Coordinates of C-alpha atoms and ligand atoms in Angstrom, one line a residue:
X1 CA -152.1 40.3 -35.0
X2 CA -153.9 37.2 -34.8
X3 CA -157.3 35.5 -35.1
X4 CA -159.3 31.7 -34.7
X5 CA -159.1 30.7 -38.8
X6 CA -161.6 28.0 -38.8
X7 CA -160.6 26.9 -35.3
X8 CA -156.8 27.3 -35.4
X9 CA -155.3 30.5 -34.3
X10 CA -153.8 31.9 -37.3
X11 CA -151.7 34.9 -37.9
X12 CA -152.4 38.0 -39.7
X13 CA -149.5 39.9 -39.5
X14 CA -145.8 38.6 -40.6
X15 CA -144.0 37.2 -38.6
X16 CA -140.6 38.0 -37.1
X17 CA -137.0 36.2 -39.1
X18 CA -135.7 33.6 -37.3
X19 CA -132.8 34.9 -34.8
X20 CA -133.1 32.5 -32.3
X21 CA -132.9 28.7 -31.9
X22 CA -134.5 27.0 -28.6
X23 CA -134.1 23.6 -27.7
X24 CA -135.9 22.0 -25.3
X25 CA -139.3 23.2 -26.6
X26 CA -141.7 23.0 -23.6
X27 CA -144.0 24.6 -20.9
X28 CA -141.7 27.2 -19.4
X29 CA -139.6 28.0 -22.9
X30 CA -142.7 29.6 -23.8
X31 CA -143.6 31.3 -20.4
X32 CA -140.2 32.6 -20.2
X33 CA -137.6 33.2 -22.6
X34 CA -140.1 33.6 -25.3
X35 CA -142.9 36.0 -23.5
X36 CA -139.7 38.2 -22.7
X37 CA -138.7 38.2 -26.7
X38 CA -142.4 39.1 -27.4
X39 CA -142.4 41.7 -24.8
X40 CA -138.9 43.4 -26.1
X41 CA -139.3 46.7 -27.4
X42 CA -137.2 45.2 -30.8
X43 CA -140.0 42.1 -30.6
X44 CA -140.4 42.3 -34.2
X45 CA -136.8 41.9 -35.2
X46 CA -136.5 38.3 -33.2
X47 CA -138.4 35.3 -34.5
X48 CA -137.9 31.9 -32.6
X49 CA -137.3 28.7 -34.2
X50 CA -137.9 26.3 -31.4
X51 CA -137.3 22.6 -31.1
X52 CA -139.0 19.8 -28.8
X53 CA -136.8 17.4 -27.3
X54 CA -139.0 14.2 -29.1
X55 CA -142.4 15.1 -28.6
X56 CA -144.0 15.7 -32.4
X57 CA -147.1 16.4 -31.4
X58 CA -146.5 19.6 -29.3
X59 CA -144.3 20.5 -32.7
X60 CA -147.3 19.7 -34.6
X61 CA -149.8 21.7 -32.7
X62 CA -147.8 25.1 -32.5
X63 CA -147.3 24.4 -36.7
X64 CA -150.8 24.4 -36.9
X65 CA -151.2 27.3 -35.3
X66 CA -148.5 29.8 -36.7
X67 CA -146.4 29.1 -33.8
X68 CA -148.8 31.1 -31.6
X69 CA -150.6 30.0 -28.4
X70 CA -151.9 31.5 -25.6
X71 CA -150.3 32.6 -22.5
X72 CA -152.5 32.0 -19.1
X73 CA -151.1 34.0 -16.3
X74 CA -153.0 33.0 -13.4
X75 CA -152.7 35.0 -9.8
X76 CA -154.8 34.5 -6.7
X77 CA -157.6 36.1 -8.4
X78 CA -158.0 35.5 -11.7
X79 CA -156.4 34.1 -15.2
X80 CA -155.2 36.8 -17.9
X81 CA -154.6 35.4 -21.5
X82 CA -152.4 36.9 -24.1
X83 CA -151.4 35.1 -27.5
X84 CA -147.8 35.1 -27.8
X85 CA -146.2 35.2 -31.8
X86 CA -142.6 35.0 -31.3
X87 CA -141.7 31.7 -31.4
X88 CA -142.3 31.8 -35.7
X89 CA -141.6 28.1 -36.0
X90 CA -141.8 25.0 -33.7
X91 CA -140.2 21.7 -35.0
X92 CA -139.9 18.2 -33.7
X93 CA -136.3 17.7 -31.8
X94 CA -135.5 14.8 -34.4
X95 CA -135.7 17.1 -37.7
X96 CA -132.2 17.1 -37.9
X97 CA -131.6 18.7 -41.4
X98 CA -134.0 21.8 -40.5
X99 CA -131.6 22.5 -37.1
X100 CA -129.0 22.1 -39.1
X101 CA -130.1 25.2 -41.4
X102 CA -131.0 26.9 -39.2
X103 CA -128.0 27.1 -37.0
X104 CA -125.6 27.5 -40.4
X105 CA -127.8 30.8 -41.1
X106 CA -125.8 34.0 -40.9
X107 CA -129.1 36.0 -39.4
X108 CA -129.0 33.3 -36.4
X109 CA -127.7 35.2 -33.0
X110 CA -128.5 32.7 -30.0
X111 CA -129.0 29.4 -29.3
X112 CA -131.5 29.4 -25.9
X113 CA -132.0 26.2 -24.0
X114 CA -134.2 24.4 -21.8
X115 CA -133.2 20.5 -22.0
X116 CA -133.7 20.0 -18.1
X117 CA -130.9 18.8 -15.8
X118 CA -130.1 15.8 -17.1
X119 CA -130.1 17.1 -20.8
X120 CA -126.4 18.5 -20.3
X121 CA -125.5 14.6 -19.6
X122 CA -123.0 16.0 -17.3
X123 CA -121.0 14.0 -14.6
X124 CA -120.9 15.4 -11.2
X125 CA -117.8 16.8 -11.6
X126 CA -119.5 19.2 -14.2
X127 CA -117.6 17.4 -17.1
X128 CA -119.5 16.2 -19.7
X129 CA -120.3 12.7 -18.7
X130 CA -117.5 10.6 -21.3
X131 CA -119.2 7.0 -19.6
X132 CA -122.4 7.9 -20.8
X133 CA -123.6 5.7 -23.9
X134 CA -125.4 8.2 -26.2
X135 CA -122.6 10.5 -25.7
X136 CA -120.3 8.2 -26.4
X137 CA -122.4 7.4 -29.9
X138 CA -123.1 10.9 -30.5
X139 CA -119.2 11.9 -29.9
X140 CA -118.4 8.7 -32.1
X141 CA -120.7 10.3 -35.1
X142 CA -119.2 13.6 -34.6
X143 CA -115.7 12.6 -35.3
X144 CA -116.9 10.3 -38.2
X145 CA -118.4 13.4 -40.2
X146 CA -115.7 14.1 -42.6
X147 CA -115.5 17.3 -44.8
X148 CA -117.6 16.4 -47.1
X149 CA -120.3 14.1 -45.8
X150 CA -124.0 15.4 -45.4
X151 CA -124.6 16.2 -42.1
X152 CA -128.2 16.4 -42.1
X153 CA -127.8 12.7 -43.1
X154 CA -126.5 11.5 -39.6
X155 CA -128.0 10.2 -36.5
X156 CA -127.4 12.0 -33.4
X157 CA -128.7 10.8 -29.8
X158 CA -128.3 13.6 -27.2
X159 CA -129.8 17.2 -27.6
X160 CA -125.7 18.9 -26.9
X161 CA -124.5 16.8 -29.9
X162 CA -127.4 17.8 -32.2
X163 CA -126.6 21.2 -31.2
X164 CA -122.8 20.8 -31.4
X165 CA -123.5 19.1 -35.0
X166 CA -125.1 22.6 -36.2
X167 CA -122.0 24.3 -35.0
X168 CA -119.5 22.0 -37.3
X169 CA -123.2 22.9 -40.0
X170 CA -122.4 26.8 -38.7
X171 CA -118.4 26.5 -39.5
X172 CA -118.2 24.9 -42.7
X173 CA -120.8 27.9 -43.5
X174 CA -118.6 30.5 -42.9
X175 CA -121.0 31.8 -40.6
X176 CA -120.3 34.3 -37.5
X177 CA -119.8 34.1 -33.9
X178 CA -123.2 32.7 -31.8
X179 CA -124.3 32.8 -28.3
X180 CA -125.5 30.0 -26.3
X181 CA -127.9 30.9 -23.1
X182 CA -128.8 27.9 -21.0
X183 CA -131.8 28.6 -19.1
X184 CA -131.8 25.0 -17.1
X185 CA -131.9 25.4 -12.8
X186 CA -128.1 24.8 -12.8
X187 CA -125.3 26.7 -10.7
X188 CA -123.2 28.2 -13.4
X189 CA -125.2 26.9 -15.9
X190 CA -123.4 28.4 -18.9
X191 CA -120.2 27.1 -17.0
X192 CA -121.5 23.7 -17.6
X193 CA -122.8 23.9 -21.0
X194 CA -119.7 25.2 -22.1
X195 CA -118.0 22.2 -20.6
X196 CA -120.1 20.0 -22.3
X197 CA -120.6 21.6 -25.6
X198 CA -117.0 21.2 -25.7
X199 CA -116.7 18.0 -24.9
X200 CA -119.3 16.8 -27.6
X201 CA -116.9 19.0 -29.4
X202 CA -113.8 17.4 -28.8
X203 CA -114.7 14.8 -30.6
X204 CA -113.7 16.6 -34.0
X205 CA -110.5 18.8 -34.2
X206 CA -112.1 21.6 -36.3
X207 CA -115.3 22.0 -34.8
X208 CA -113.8 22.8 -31.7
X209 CA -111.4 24.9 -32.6
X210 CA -114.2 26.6 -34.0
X211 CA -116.3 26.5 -30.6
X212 CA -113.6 27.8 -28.8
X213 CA -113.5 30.8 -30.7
X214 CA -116.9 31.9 -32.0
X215 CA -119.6 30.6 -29.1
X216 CA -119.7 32.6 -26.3
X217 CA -121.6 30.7 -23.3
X218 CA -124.3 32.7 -21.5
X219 CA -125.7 32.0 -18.2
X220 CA -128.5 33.2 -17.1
X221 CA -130.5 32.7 -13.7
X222 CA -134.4 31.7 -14.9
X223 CA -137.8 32.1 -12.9
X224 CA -141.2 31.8 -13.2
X225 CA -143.2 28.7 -12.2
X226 CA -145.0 27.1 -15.2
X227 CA -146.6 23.7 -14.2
X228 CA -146.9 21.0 -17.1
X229 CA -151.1 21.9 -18.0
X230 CA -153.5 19.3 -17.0
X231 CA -155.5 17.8 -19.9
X232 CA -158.8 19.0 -18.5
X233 CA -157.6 22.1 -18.7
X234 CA -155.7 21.4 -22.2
X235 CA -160.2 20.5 -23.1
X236 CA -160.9 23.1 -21.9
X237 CA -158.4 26.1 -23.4
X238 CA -158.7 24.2 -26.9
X239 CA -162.8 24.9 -26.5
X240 CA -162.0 28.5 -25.3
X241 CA -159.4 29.5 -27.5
X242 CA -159.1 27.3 -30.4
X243 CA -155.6 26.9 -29.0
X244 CA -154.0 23.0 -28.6
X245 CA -150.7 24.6 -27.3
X246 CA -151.8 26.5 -24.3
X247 CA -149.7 27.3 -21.2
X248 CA -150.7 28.4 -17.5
X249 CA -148.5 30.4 -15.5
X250 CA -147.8 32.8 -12.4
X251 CA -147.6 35.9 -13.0
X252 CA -143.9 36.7 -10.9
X253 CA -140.8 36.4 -13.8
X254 CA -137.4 37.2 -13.7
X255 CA -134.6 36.6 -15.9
X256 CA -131.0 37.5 -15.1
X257 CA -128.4 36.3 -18.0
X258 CA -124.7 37.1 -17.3
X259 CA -122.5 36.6 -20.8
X260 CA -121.6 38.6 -24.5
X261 CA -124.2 38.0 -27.2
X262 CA -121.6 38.8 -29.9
X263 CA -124.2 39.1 -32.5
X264 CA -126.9 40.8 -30.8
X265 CA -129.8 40.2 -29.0
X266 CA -133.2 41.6 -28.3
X267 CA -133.8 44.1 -25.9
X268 CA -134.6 41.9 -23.5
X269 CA -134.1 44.6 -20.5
X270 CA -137.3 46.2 -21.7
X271 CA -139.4 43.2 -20.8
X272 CA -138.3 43.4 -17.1
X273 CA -134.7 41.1 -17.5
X274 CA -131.4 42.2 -15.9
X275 CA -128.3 41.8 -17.5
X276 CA -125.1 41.4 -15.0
X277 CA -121.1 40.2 -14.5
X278 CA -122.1 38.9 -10.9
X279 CA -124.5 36.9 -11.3
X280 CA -123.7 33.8 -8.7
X281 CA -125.5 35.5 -5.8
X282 CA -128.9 36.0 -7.8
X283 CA -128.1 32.5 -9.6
X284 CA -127.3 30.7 -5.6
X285 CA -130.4 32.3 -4.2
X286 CA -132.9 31.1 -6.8
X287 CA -131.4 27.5 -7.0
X288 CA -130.9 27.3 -3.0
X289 CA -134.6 28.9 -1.5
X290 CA -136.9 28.6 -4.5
X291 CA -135.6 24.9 -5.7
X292 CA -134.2 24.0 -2.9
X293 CA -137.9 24.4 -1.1
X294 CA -139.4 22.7 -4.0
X295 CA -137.1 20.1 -3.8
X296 CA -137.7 19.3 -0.1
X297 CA -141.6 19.9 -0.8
X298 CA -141.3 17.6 -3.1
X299 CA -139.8 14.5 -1.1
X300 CA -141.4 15.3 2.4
X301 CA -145.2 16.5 1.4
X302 CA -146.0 13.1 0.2
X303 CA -145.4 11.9 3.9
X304 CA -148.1 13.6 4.8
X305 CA -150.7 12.9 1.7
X306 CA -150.0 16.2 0.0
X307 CA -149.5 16.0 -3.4
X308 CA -148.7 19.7 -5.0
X309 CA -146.6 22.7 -3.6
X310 CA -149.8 24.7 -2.0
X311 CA -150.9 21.8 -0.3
X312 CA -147.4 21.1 1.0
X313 CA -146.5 24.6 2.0
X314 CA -150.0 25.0 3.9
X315 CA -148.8 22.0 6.0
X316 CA -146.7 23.6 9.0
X317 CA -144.8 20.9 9.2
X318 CA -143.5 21.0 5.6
X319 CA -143.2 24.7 5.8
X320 CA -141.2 24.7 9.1
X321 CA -138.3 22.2 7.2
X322 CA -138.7 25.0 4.2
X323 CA -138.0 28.0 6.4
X324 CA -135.5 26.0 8.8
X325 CA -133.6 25.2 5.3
X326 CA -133.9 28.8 4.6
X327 CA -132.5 30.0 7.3
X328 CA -129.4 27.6 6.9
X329 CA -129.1 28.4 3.2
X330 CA -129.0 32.7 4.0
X331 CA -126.7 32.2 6.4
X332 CA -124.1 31.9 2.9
X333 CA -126.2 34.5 0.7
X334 CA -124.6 38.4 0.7
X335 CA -126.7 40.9 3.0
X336 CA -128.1 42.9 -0.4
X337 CA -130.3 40.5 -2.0
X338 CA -133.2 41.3 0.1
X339 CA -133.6 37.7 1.3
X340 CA -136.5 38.8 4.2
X341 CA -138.7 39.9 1.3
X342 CA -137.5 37.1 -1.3
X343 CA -139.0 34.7 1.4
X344 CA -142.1 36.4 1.7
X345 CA -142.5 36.3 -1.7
X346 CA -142.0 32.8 -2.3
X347 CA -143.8 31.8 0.5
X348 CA -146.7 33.6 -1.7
X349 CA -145.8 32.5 -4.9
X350 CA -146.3 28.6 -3.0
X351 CA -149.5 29.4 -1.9
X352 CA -150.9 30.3 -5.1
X353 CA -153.8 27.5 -4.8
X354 CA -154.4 28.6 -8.7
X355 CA -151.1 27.2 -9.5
X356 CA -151.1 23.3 -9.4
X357 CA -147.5 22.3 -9.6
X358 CA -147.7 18.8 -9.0
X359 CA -144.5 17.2 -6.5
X360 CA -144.2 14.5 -8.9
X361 CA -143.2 16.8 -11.7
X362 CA -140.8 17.9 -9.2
X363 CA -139.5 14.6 -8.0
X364 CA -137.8 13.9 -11.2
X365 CA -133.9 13.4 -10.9
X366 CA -134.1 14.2 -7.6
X367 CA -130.6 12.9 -6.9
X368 CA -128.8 15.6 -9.1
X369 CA -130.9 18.3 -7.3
X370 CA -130.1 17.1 -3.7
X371 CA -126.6 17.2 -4.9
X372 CA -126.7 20.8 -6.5
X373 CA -129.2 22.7 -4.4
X374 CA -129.4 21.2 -0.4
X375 CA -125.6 19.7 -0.3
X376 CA -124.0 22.4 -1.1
X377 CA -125.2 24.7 1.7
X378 CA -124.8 21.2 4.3
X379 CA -121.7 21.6 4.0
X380 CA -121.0 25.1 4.1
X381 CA -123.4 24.9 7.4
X382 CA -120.9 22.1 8.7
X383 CA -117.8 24.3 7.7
X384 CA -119.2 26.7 10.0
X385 CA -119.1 24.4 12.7
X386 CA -123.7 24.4 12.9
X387 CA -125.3 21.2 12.8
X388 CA -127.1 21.7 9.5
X389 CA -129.9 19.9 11.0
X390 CA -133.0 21.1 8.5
X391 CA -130.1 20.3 5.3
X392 CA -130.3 16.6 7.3
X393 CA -134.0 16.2 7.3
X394 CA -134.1 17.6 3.7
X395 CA -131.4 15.1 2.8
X396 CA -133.3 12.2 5.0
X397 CA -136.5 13.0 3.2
X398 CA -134.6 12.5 -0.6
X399 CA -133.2 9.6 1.0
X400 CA -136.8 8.0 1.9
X401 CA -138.4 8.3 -1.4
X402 CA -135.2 6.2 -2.8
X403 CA -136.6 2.6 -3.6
X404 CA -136.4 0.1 -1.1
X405 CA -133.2 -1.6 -2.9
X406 CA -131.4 1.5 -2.6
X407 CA -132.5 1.7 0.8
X408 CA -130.3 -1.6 1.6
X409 CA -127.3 0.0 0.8
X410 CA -125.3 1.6 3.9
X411 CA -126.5 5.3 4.5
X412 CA -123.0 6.6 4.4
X413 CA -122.6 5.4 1.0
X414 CA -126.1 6.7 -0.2
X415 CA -125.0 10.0 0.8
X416 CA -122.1 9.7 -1.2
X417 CA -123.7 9.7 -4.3
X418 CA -124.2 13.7 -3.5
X419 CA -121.3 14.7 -1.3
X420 CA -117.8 13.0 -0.4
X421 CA -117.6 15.6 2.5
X422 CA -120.7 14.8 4.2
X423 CA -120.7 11.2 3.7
X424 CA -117.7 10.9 5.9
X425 CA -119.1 13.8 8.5
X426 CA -120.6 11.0 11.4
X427 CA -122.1 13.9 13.3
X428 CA -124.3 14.7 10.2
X429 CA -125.0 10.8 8.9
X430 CA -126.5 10.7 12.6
X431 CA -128.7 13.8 12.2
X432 CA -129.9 12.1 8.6
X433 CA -130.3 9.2 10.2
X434 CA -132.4 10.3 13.0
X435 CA -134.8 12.4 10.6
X436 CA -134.9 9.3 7.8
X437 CA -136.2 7.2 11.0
X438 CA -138.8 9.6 11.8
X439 CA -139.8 9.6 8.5
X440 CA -139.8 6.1 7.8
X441 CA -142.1 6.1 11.4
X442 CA -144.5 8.3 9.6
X443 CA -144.9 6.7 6.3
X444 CA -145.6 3.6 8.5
X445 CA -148.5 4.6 10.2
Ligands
NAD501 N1 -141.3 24.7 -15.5 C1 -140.8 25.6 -14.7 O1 -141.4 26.2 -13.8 C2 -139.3 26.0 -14.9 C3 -138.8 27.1 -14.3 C4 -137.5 27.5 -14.4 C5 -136.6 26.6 -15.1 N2 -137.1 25.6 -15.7 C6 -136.2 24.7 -16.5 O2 -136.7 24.3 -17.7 C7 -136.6 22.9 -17.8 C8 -137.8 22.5 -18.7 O3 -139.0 22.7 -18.0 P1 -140.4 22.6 -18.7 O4 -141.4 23.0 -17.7 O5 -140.3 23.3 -20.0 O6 -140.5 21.0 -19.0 P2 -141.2 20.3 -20.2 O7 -141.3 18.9 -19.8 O8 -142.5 21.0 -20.5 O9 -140.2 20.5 -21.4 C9 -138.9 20.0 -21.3 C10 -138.3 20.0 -22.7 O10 -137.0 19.4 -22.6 C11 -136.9 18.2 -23.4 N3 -136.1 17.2 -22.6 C12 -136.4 16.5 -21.6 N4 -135.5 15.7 -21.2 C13 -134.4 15.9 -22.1 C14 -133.2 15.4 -22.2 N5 -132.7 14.4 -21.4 N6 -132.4 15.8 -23.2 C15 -132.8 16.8 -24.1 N7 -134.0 17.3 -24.0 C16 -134.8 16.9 -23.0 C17 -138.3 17.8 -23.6 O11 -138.4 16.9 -24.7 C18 -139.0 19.1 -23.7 O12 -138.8 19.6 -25.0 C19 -136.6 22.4 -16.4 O13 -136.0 21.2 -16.3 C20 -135.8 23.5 -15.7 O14 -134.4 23.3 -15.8 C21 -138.4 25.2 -15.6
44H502 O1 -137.1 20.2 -12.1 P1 -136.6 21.4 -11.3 O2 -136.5 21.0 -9.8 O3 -135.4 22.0 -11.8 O4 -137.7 22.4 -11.4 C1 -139.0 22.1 -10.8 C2 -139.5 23.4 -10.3 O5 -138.9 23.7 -9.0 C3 -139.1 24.6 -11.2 O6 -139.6 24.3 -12.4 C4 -139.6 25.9 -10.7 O7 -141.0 26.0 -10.9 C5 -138.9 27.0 -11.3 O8 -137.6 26.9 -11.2 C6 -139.4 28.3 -10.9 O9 -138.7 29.3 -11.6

């Protein structure tokens, strides 16, 4: 299907029509969502057109390429490459007028994104954040855009109003109904999305009437570590594989999406993803162990000079706050999901030295994923009358990375900014108190 044209991959076979739109272009976009349309038993019917957030360059590359790149899947014990072809067309996130098309054409099915947390612009009550400036400019645009202006001719700020922009492009089009999947680590992800696709939405009578009753919001639960690459190793794959677009991941992936595609969608089930109407349990016991963990790693391993997730977990003192916040978290998990083994297999999934997932890449927005992943089973723990002690030290250790500025302001307040209940819990401010101190004493010394 493909072969290195002088020093580009090229491809030799056609390639699939565009079905599917994916925002967010990045590392795991094309570890996950698209290995599992190019391992679909229907691969050939699903083409991806797939859009960075800014970056041209990465847009650029894949062009150059056909779209393809190659897949590294690296275990304990070796690296396996593949060339993946189903993303058909990569473009940069500002070529408005070519996301525009392609969300107005009638073959289009689903819209699959991966625009990180903070992409949704969301407020912590899960509404879409109204206070925010580019929403406010976006939302401002969007109820501008009268029946017959261009649209492609506009300006818009924030990834949901580009994508909310194609949907009025998708009306006035007479086209069909659309599904939405986000695959962002966020509880009820769809839930959200929906909220804030619609509040983009709002801004413009008939495009939301319109949303409301042709875009169906998937959500789906997403897994499979996929580090940003190193640019060594970026040298050294473009020497190997004439590839500039190379990506290194583990070999573990599962995808479970809960939702109605009401134009179809591949046969994603043949490539190992599970389709289900309950999908909170699978969706609370990724977010809590797996990015929970990471999201403790990531604030507590630099206390002790570690600096990705193998070094951190190898460290017992790091992996005892893990499995202590583990233990807290299954407490509110049901019986069936096999948690014992789940464990195991994270803890072997962390140790993967191969894998260099650096706790910086993690850090990022930290606040918002203290809020969504280690808050929520604090206070569950405290509504069960336990002392939620390893929640505390995982809260402490977000709380010690803060700048020192921040770190003036009164701790009650600091928790605040990701819980009401357990800002005004004394018994708990001591226990974060206590572990923040004996941080603080170790980042002394
Ligand atoms: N990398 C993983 O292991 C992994 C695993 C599961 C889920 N995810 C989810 O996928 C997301 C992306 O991860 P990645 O590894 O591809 O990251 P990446 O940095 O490689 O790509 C992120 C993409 O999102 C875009 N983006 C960033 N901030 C944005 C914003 N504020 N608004 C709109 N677009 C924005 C970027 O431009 C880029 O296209 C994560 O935030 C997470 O929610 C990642
Ligand atoms: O930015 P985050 O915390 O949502 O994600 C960082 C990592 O925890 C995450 O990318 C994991 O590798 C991933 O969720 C594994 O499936």
């Amino acid at each position: 299907m493909t072969e290195s044209i002088g020093g580009h991959l090229r491809r030799t076979e056609l390639a699939p029509p565009v079905r599917i739109v994916h925002l967010g272009l990045g590392a795991f976009s094309r570890s996950h969502s698209a290995w599992y349309t190019e391992h679909a038993s229907d691969a050939h019917e699903w083409g991806i057109a797939a859009y960075t957030g800014s970056s041209v360059e990465l847009a650029q590359a894949l062009e150059a390429q056909d779209g393809l790149y190659t897949l590294v899947t690296r275990s304990v014990s070796g690296d396996e490459a593949e060339v993946i072809g189903s993303i058909v067309r990569a473009e940069p996130g500002g070529n408005l007028p070519a996301l525009l098309t392609d969300l107005a054409a009638p073959g289009t099915a689903i819209v699959t994104l991966t625009i990180t947390e903070a992409g949704y612009r969301a407020d912590r009550h899960g509404e879409l954040d109204l206070s925010d400036p580019l929403v406010a400019a976006d939302r401002e645009t969007l109820s501008a855009v009268s029946l017959n202006s261009a649209l492609g001719a506009t300006t818009m700020r924030t990834a949901l109003g580009r994508l909310v922009l194609g949907l009025e492009a998708r009306r006035r089009a007479g086209g069909g109904p659309i599904a939405i999947v986000s695959c962002d680590n966020l509880p009820d992800n769809g839930g959200l999305l929906r909220a804030c696709v619609l509040g983009f939405a709002a801004a413009n009578f008939e495009t939301h009437e319109w949303c409301e009753a042709n875009v169906s919001f998937v959500s789906s639960s997403v897994d499979r570590i996929t580090p940003a690459i190193s640019s060594d190793e970026l040298a050294a794959f473009r020497d190997r594989f004439h590839d500039r677009a190379p990506v290194v991941t583990e070999p573990f992936a599962d995808w479970v999406l809960s939702g109605a595609f009401p134009a179809g969608r591949p046969r994603w089930e043949t490539a190992g993803a599970r389709f289900t109407d309950e999908l909170e349990p699978w969706e609370a016991r990724k977010l809590w162990m797996l990015n929970g963990a990471h999201t403790i790693l990531a604030s507590l391993g630099p206390f002790y000079g570690h600096a990705d997730v193998a070094q951190a977990i190898a460290d017992p003192v790091c992996r005892e706050a893990v499995e202590a916040f583990w233990d807290e978290a299954g407490r509110h998990l049901p019986e069936d999901l096999d948690l014992p083994q789940y464990r195991t297999s994270l803890l072997e999934r962390f140790s993967n030295p191969r894998i260099v997932h650096l706790l910086s890449q993690i850090s990022l927005d930290a606040t918002t994923k203290v809020r969504l992943r280690i808050a929520p089973v604090a206070t569950l723990e405290r509504s069960a009358y336990r002392s939620a002690e390893a929640s505390a030290l995982a809260i402490a250790a977000w709380l010690a990375t803060e700048p020192p500025e921040q770190g003036s302001v009164a701790l009650r307040d600091r928790v605040h900014r990701v819980s009401a209940a357990l800002a005004s819990d004394d018994p708990f401010l001591e226990l974060v108190e206590g572990a923040l101190n004996g941080l603080l004493a170790v980042a002394s010394v």
